[in-house]
Amino acid sequence: MSSVSARLPVFPWDRLEPYKATAAAHADGIVDLSVGTPVDPVPESVRRALAAAADSPGYPTVWGTPALRDALVGWCERRTGAAGLGHGNVLPVIGSKELVASLPAQLGLGAGDRVAFPEPAYPTYEVGARLAGAEPVPYHGAPTALDPAGLRLLWLNSPSNPTGRVLGAAELREVVVWARAHGVLVVSDECYLELGWEAEPVSVLHPDVCGGSTEGLVAVHSLSKRSNLAGYRAAFLAGDPAVLGELLAVRKHAGMMMPAPVQAAMAAALGDDAHVAEQRERYAARRAGLRDALVSRGFRIEHSEASLYLWATRDEPCWDTVADLGKQGVLVAPGDFYGPAGERFVRVAFTATDERVAAAVRRLTV
């Protein structure tokens, strides 16, 4: 058997283990600001919906219940400004990472096809291309400068992970026009859309961007961060019904079914904006404290106008920064996890508890 894993880069987080051990040895314990996993409670309304649907002995559907599809369409129209969507424009998926890693293969891409993604970027975009046998193409700046020959899939990510950069409507519109002219599918990772701080993120599905048409466009959304549902694996796609219909047909054969209780919980979460506002307030306070502390320690913060991270640098190799902060019991992610463009940055998540964030602030401002 050929080794599929041989196509892939080294799993980056394994390299962080020695620094994690150093941080964990701190007298007051580790403050882990590296991965960005949610730590706050799942909203009570969501837990109630999950429990109420616990007696679900039958197989769920890949497409989701009509109630879930209604919730997906309603949220998209309310939060992204998209108009005229129907059930054919949405598709639930079992967490966004699964989707990102498997999308090129599910679309039938392979040798001779090219998949472009921004750099620095979430590393799973490259993983998905490599798993399909396609060519990964990182780009800097505007993707409209890419050679469109053989380019089948173009990833956008706004707000960005790791940088927190937000693409404006005019930038997105230019990309959409260019991609449609060259027959390139645009997939926009918008998992942090509801977490804008110094800029208002806009979806690729907004009429100002797409002209009121979803043709050639797919947006990826997740409930992991905005609703603390990372453990539920609840995400979805919205956009071109031809693309989503093809994915639905493939995923039916593969049995990619979101559990029925999770579908019910997801519908409840999408219908409740109040808990999102409450969670935003928690993150805003943590962000402000960490930002001030990092600046006081000599860091420069770039972009970071949205998402759950601060993209910070002291103009030194990222692993030197990781080591220095690790001695203070603070663990952060080295920027080169996200490509060579991040080699002098670190990504600092503000997803730890209020108590742990306060501990990090104290240590950074001593």
Short mmCIF file of C-alpha atoms in Angstrom, two decimals:
data_model
loop_
_atom_site.label_atom_id
_atom_site.label_comp_id
_atom_site.label_asym_id
_atom_site.label_seq_id
_atom_site.Cartn_x
_atom_site.Cartn_y
_atom_site.Cartn_z
CA MET A 1 0.00 0.00 0.00
CA SER A 2 1.17 3.51 -0.78
CA SER A 3 1.36 5.87 2.18
CA VAL A 4 -1.16 8.70 1.89
CA SER A 5 0.37 10.41 4.92
CA ALA A 6 3.64 10.71 2.99
CA ARG A 7 1.96 13.36 0.82
CA LEU A 8 1.29 15.52 3.84
CA PRO A 9 3.44 17.93 5.83
CA VAL A 10 4.48 17.06 9.39
CA PHE A 11 1.53 17.61 11.75
CA PRO A 12 2.53 21.02 13.09
CA TRP A 13 1.17 20.83 16.62
CA ASP A 14 3.46 17.90 17.50
CA ARG A 15 6.41 20.31 17.26
CA LEU A 16 4.95 22.46 20.02
CA GLU A 17 5.00 19.74 22.70
CA PRO A 18 8.41 20.61 24.29
CA TYR A 19 7.36 24.26 24.66
CA LYS A 20 4.04 23.15 26.13
CA ALA A 21 5.93 21.13 28.75
CA THR A 22 7.99 24.20 29.66
CA ALA A 23 4.89 26.37 30.00
CA ALA A 24 3.12 23.70 32.07
CA ALA A 25 5.99 23.76 34.57
CA HIS A 26 5.19 27.37 35.56
CA ALA A 27 4.34 27.67 39.25
CA ASP A 28 0.93 29.14 38.47
CA GLY A 29 0.23 26.68 35.65
CA ILE A 30 0.06 27.00 31.88
CA VAL A 31 -1.95 29.59 29.99
CA ASP A 32 -2.59 27.88 26.67
CA LEU A 33 -3.27 30.47 23.97
CA SER A 34 -2.11 28.24 21.12
CA VAL A 35 -4.88 26.10 19.66
CA GLY A 36 -7.87 28.42 20.13
CA THR A 37 -10.34 25.85 21.42
CA PRO A 38 -13.52 27.21 23.04
CA VAL A 39 -13.68 26.98 26.84
CA ASP A 40 -16.97 28.71 27.64
CA PRO A 41 -20.25 26.83 28.24
CA VAL A 42 -22.45 25.59 25.43
CA PRO A 43 -25.59 27.81 25.47
CA GLU A 44 -28.39 26.36 27.58
CA SER A 45 -30.89 26.57 24.71
CA VAL A 46 -28.58 24.47 22.55
CA ARG A 47 -28.10 21.84 25.25
CA ARG A 48 -31.85 21.62 25.72
CA ALA A 49 -32.37 21.04 22.01
CA LEU A 50 -29.67 18.36 21.98
CA ALA A 51 -31.22 16.56 24.94
CA ALA A 52 -34.74 16.77 23.50
CA ALA A 53 -33.53 15.04 20.33
CA ALA A 54 -31.53 12.36 22.17
CA ASP A 55 -34.06 9.64 21.33
CA SER A 56 -33.11 9.48 17.64
CA PRO A 57 -32.80 5.77 16.76
CA GLY A 58 -33.02 6.15 12.98
CA TYR A 59 -30.39 7.20 10.48
CA PRO A 60 -30.14 10.96 10.01
CA THR A 61 -30.02 12.45 6.52
CA VAL A 62 -26.90 13.94 4.95
CA TRP A 63 -28.86 16.99 3.80
CA GLY A 64 -30.24 17.60 7.29
CA THR A 65 -33.80 17.94 8.51
CA PRO A 66 -36.11 20.50 6.89
CA ALA A 67 -36.00 22.40 10.19
CA LEU A 68 -32.22 22.60 10.05
CA ARG A 69 -32.28 23.71 6.42
CA ASP A 70 -34.82 26.40 7.29
CA ALA A 71 -32.49 27.57 10.07
CA LEU A 72 -29.50 27.62 7.72
CA VAL A 73 -31.34 29.65 5.09
CA GLY A 74 -32.72 32.03 7.69
CA TRP A 75 -29.33 32.63 9.28
CA CYS A 76 -27.68 33.24 5.90
CA GLU A 77 -30.29 35.78 4.88
CA ARG A 78 -30.18 37.49 8.28
CA ARG A 79 -26.41 37.52 8.87
CA THR A 80 -24.81 37.53 5.40
CA GLY A 81 -27.39 39.60 3.52
CA ALA A 82 -27.86 36.85 0.93
CA ALA A 83 -31.22 36.96 -0.81
CA GLY A 84 -33.38 34.38 -2.53
CA LEU A 85 -31.82 31.30 -0.95
CA GLY A 86 -33.60 27.97 -0.73
CA HIS A 87 -32.83 24.54 0.66
CA GLY A 88 -30.71 23.77 -2.40
CA ASN A 89 -28.32 26.55 -1.35
CA VAL A 90 -27.30 25.00 1.99
CA LEU A 91 -25.62 21.81 3.19
CA PRO A 92 -24.64 20.83 6.75
CA VAL A 93 -21.19 19.28 7.22
CA ILE A 94 -19.52 17.45 10.09
CA GLY A 95 -17.24 20.28 11.20
CA SER A 96 -15.45 22.66 8.87
CA LYS A 97 -12.03 20.96 9.11
CA GLU A 98 -13.41 17.74 7.65
CA LEU A 99 -14.88 19.75 4.81
CA VAL A 100 -11.71 21.72 4.08
CA ALA A 101 -9.57 18.57 4.07
CA SER A 102 -11.91 16.57 1.85
CA LEU A 103 -13.43 19.18 -0.47
CA PRO A 104 -10.95 18.95 -3.39
CA ALA A 105 -11.33 15.16 -3.50
CA GLN A 106 -15.13 15.34 -3.24
CA LEU A 107 -15.13 17.74 -6.17
CA GLY A 108 -13.12 15.25 -8.23
CA LEU A 109 -9.91 17.26 -8.34
CA GLY A 110 -6.64 15.43 -8.83
CA ALA A 111 -3.37 15.39 -10.75
CA GLY A 112 -3.06 18.39 -13.05
CA ASP A 113 -5.53 20.50 -11.06
CA ARG A 114 -4.44 23.44 -8.91
CA VAL A 115 -5.87 24.59 -5.58
CA ALA A 116 -4.95 28.11 -4.44
CA PHE A 117 -5.06 29.44 -0.89
CA PRO A 118 -3.74 32.55 0.88
CA GLU A 119 -0.48 32.59 2.81
CA PRO A 120 -0.20 32.69 5.76
CA ALA A 121 -3.20 30.42 6.11
CA TYR A 122 -4.93 27.59 7.91
CA PRO A 123 -2.73 24.59 6.95
CA THR A 124 -5.66 22.31 6.10
CA TYR A 125 -6.17 24.09 2.76
CA GLU A 126 -2.86 22.62 1.61
CA VAL A 127 -3.68 19.26 3.19
CA GLY A 128 -6.92 19.02 1.20
CA ALA A 129 -5.10 19.68 -2.08
CA ARG A 130 -2.43 17.08 -1.29
CA LEU A 131 -4.95 14.43 -0.24
CA ALA A 132 -6.64 14.82 -3.63
CA GLY A 133 -3.33 14.68 -5.51
CA ALA A 134 -3.82 18.25 -6.75
CA GLU A 135 -1.17 20.96 -6.75
CA PRO A 136 -1.30 23.34 -3.74
CA VAL A 137 -0.71 26.96 -4.76
CA PRO A 138 -0.17 29.48 -1.93
CA TYR A 139 -0.62 33.10 -2.95
CA HIS A 140 0.30 36.46 -1.46
CA GLY A 141 -1.78 39.57 -2.05
CA ALA A 142 -4.63 39.56 -4.54
CA PRO A 143 -5.49 36.14 -6.03
CA THR A 144 -6.41 37.87 -9.28
CA ALA A 145 -2.66 37.90 -10.03
CA LEU A 146 -2.64 34.08 -10.20
CA ASP A 147 -2.25 32.20 -13.46
CA PRO A 148 -5.74 30.74 -13.98
CA ALA A 149 -4.47 27.82 -16.08
CA GLY A 150 -5.47 24.59 -14.33
CA LEU A 151 -6.81 26.51 -11.32
CA ARG A 152 -9.98 24.76 -10.23
CA LEU A 153 -10.48 25.89 -6.66
CA LEU A 154 -9.65 29.22 -5.03
CA TRP A 155 -9.84 29.52 -1.25
CA LEU A 156 -10.57 32.85 0.39
CA ASN A 157 -10.42 33.32 4.15
CA SER A 158 -11.95 36.44 5.65
CA PRO A 159 -11.69 37.05 8.55
CA SER A 160 -8.36 35.32 8.27
CA ASN A 161 -6.89 32.60 10.42
CA PRO A 162 -4.21 33.36 11.59
CA THR A 163 -3.90 37.07 10.81
CA GLY A 164 -7.42 38.32 11.50
CA ARG A 165 -7.37 40.32 8.27
CA VAL A 166 -10.73 41.26 6.76
CA LEU A 167 -11.29 41.56 3.01
CA GLY A 168 -13.62 44.41 2.06
CA ALA A 169 -16.58 44.11 -0.27
CA ALA A 170 -14.70 45.74 -3.16
CA GLU A 171 -11.77 43.31 -2.83
CA LEU A 172 -14.11 40.34 -2.69
CA ARG A 173 -16.16 41.57 -5.65
CA GLU A 174 -13.01 41.89 -7.78
CA VAL A 175 -12.06 38.30 -6.97
CA VAL A 176 -15.55 37.00 -7.75
CA VAL A 177 -15.63 38.74 -11.14
CA TRP A 178 -12.16 37.42 -12.00
CA ALA A 179 -12.96 33.86 -10.90
CA ARG A 180 -16.21 33.72 -12.84
CA ALA A 181 -14.43 34.97 -15.95
CA HIS A 182 -11.92 32.12 -15.67
CA GLY A 183 -14.27 29.35 -14.51
CA VAL A 184 -12.67 29.04 -11.08
CA LEU A 185 -14.77 27.93 -8.09
CA VAL A 186 -14.44 30.33 -5.15
CA VAL A 187 -14.79 28.81 -1.68
CA SER A 188 -14.80 31.42 1.05
CA ASP A 189 -13.96 30.29 4.58
CA GLU A 190 -16.03 32.66 6.73
CA CYS A 191 -15.97 30.81 10.05
CA TYR A 192 -15.15 34.00 11.99
CA LEU A 193 -17.70 36.21 10.21
CA GLU A 194 -19.50 37.15 13.44
CA LEU A 195 -16.29 38.06 15.27
CA GLY A 196 -15.29 41.41 13.81
CA TRP A 197 -13.65 43.92 16.16
CA GLU A 198 -12.14 46.79 14.19
CA ALA A 199 -13.80 45.94 10.87
CA GLU A 200 -17.17 44.56 9.81
CA PRO A 201 -16.61 41.30 7.91
CA VAL A 202 -18.68 40.78 4.77
CA SER A 203 -19.68 37.47 3.21
CA VAL A 204 -18.96 36.51 -0.36
CA LEU A 205 -22.72 35.89 -0.58
CA HIS A 206 -23.62 39.52 0.10
CA PRO A 207 -25.27 41.12 -2.96
CA ASP A 208 -22.63 43.88 -2.99
CA VAL A 209 -20.05 41.15 -3.61
CA CYS A 210 -21.81 38.53 -5.71
CA GLY A 211 -24.35 40.68 -7.54
CA GLY A 212 -27.22 38.66 -6.12
CA SER A 213 -26.07 35.37 -7.69
CA THR A 214 -24.41 32.40 -5.95
CA GLU A 215 -22.97 31.06 -9.22
CA GLY A 216 -19.46 29.70 -8.68
CA LEU A 217 -19.48 30.59 -4.98
CA VAL A 218 -19.53 28.56 -1.78
CA ALA A 219 -19.24 29.99 1.73
CA VAL A 220 -18.07 27.86 4.67
CA HIS A 221 -19.46 28.59 8.14
CA SER A 222 -18.91 27.01 11.55
CA LEU A 223 -20.61 27.14 14.93
CA SER A 224 -17.48 26.08 16.80
CA LYS A 225 -16.38 29.53 17.94
CA ARG A 226 -19.50 31.75 17.78
CA SER A 227 -21.57 29.18 19.74
CA ASN A 228 -18.87 27.13 21.57
CA LEU A 229 -19.85 24.03 19.58
CA ALA A 230 -16.41 22.75 18.59
CA GLY A 231 -17.23 19.47 20.33
CA TYR A 232 -20.46 19.11 18.34
CA ARG A 233 -18.78 19.29 14.90
CA ALA A 234 -21.43 21.60 13.49
CA ALA A 235 -20.72 23.51 10.28
CA PHE A 236 -22.36 24.15 6.95
CA LEU A 237 -21.95 25.34 3.38
CA ALA A 238 -24.03 27.92 1.55
CA GLY A 239 -23.93 28.97 -2.07
CA ASP A 240 -24.15 27.58 -5.60
CA PRO A 241 -26.84 24.85 -5.69
CA ALA A 242 -25.09 23.01 -8.53
CA VAL A 243 -21.91 22.64 -6.47
CA LEU A 244 -23.75 21.77 -3.27
CA GLY A 245 -25.94 19.29 -5.13
CA GLU A 246 -22.85 17.49 -6.38
CA LEU A 247 -21.36 17.44 -2.89
CA LEU A 248 -24.64 16.16 -1.45
CA ALA A 249 -24.67 13.27 -3.94
CA VAL A 250 -21.08 12.33 -3.07
CA ARG A 251 -21.58 12.68 0.67
CA LYS A 252 -24.70 10.48 0.57
CA HIS A 253 -22.60 7.64 -0.81
CA ALA A 254 -19.94 8.24 1.84
CA GLY A 255 -22.49 8.33 4.68
CA MET A 256 -21.38 11.77 5.88
CA MET A 257 -24.35 12.28 8.20
CA MET A 258 -24.41 14.78 11.03
CA PRO A 259 -25.98 13.06 14.09
CA ALA A 260 -29.66 13.89 14.48
CA PRO A 261 -29.34 15.41 17.99
CA VAL A 262 -26.56 17.68 16.71
CA GLN A 263 -28.78 18.77 13.83
CA ALA A 264 -31.43 19.82 16.34
CA ALA A 265 -28.87 21.63 18.47
CA MET A 266 -27.47 23.40 15.43
CA ALA A 267 -30.91 24.65 14.38
CA ALA A 268 -31.45 26.03 17.88
CA ALA A 269 -28.07 27.79 17.90
CA LEU A 270 -28.67 29.41 14.53
CA GLY A 271 -31.99 30.79 15.69
CA ASP A 272 -30.55 32.45 18.80
CA ASP A 273 -28.46 35.60 18.28
CA ALA A 274 -28.43 36.57 21.97
CA HIS A 275 -25.84 33.98 23.03
CA VAL A 276 -23.55 35.10 20.19
CA ALA A 277 -23.63 38.67 21.48
CA GLU A 278 -22.82 37.46 24.99
CA GLN A 279 -19.89 35.39 23.74
CA ARG A 280 -18.58 38.33 21.72
CA GLU A 281 -18.47 40.41 24.91
CA ARG A 282 -16.36 37.77 26.63
CA TYR A 283 -13.92 37.61 23.74
CA ALA A 284 -13.75 41.39 23.38
CA ALA A 285 -12.66 41.80 27.01
CA ARG A 286 -10.03 39.06 26.73
CA ARG A 287 -8.76 40.50 23.48
CA ALA A 288 -8.35 43.98 24.92
CA GLY A 289 -6.37 42.75 27.91
CA LEU A 290 -4.05 40.54 25.89
CA ARG A 291 -3.49 43.17 23.22
CA ASP A 292 -2.45 45.80 25.74
CA ALA A 293 -0.20 43.31 27.54
CA LEU A 294 1.56 42.22 24.35
CA VAL A 295 2.13 45.80 23.22
CA SER A 296 3.58 46.65 26.63
CA ARG A 297 6.01 43.76 26.18
CA GLY A 298 7.30 45.12 22.89
CA PHE A 299 5.07 43.34 20.42
CA ARG A 300 3.54 44.86 17.31
CA ILE A 301 0.05 43.66 16.38
CA GLU A 302 -0.68 43.41 12.66
CA HIS A 303 -4.16 43.08 11.12
CA SER A 304 -6.13 41.26 13.86
CA GLU A 305 -9.22 43.38 13.18
CA ALA A 306 -11.40 40.25 13.44
CA SER A 307 -11.34 36.54 14.41
CA LEU A 308 -10.15 35.06 17.71
CA TYR A 309 -6.43 35.73 17.41
CA LEU A 310 -3.82 38.44 17.71
CA TRP A 311 -1.11 38.25 15.04
CA ALA A 312 1.91 39.51 16.95
CA THR A 313 5.60 40.04 16.25
CA ARG A 314 8.76 41.34 17.88
CA ASP A 315 10.62 41.02 14.57
CA GLU A 316 12.39 37.87 15.71
CA PRO A 317 12.12 34.19 14.67
CA CYS A 318 8.76 32.87 15.82
CA TRP A 319 10.24 29.96 17.76
CA ASP A 320 12.35 32.39 19.81
CA THR A 321 9.12 34.15 20.78
CA VAL A 322 7.41 30.84 21.59
CA ALA A 323 10.35 29.85 23.81
CA ASP A 324 10.44 33.18 25.64
CA LEU A 325 6.71 33.23 26.35
CA GLY A 326 6.83 29.56 27.31
CA LYS A 327 9.18 30.43 30.18
CA GLN A 328 6.41 32.73 31.44
CA GLY A 329 3.98 29.82 31.29
CA VAL A 330 2.22 31.25 28.22
CA LEU A 331 1.92 28.99 25.18
CA VAL A 332 1.29 30.53 21.74
CA ALA A 333 1.34 29.18 18.19
CA PRO A 334 4.41 29.85 16.02
CA GLY A 335 3.56 31.72 12.85
CA ASP A 336 5.38 29.31 10.56
CA PHE A 337 2.64 26.76 11.25
CA TYR A 338 0.72 28.87 8.71
CA GLY A 339 3.44 29.10 6.06
CA PRO A 340 6.81 30.84 5.58
CA ALA A 341 5.14 34.27 5.64
CA GLY A 342 4.51 33.78 9.34
CA GLU A 343 8.04 32.89 10.40
CA ARG A 344 8.49 36.07 12.48
CA PHE A 345 5.00 36.12 14.01
CA VAL A 346 3.07 34.24 16.66
CA ARG A 347 -0.66 33.65 16.83
CA VAL A 348 -2.16 34.41 20.22
CA ALA A 349 -5.66 33.04 20.83
CA PHE A 350 -7.98 34.71 23.30
CA THR A 351 -10.09 31.62 23.92
CA ALA A 352 -8.79 30.81 27.43
CA THR A 353 -10.93 31.43 30.51
CA ASP A 354 -11.10 34.88 32.06
CA GLU A 355 -8.93 33.64 34.94
CA ARG A 356 -6.23 32.23 32.65
CA VAL A 357 -6.24 35.32 30.42
CA ALA A 358 -5.84 37.49 33.51
CA ALA A 359 -2.88 35.33 34.55
CA ALA A 360 -1.26 35.80 31.14
CA VAL A 361 -1.78 39.56 31.31
CA ARG A 362 -0.09 39.70 34.73
CA ARG A 363 2.90 37.70 33.51
CA LEU A 364 3.30 39.74 30.32
CA THR A 365 3.17 43.09 32.10
CA VAL A 366 5.65 42.32 34.92
#
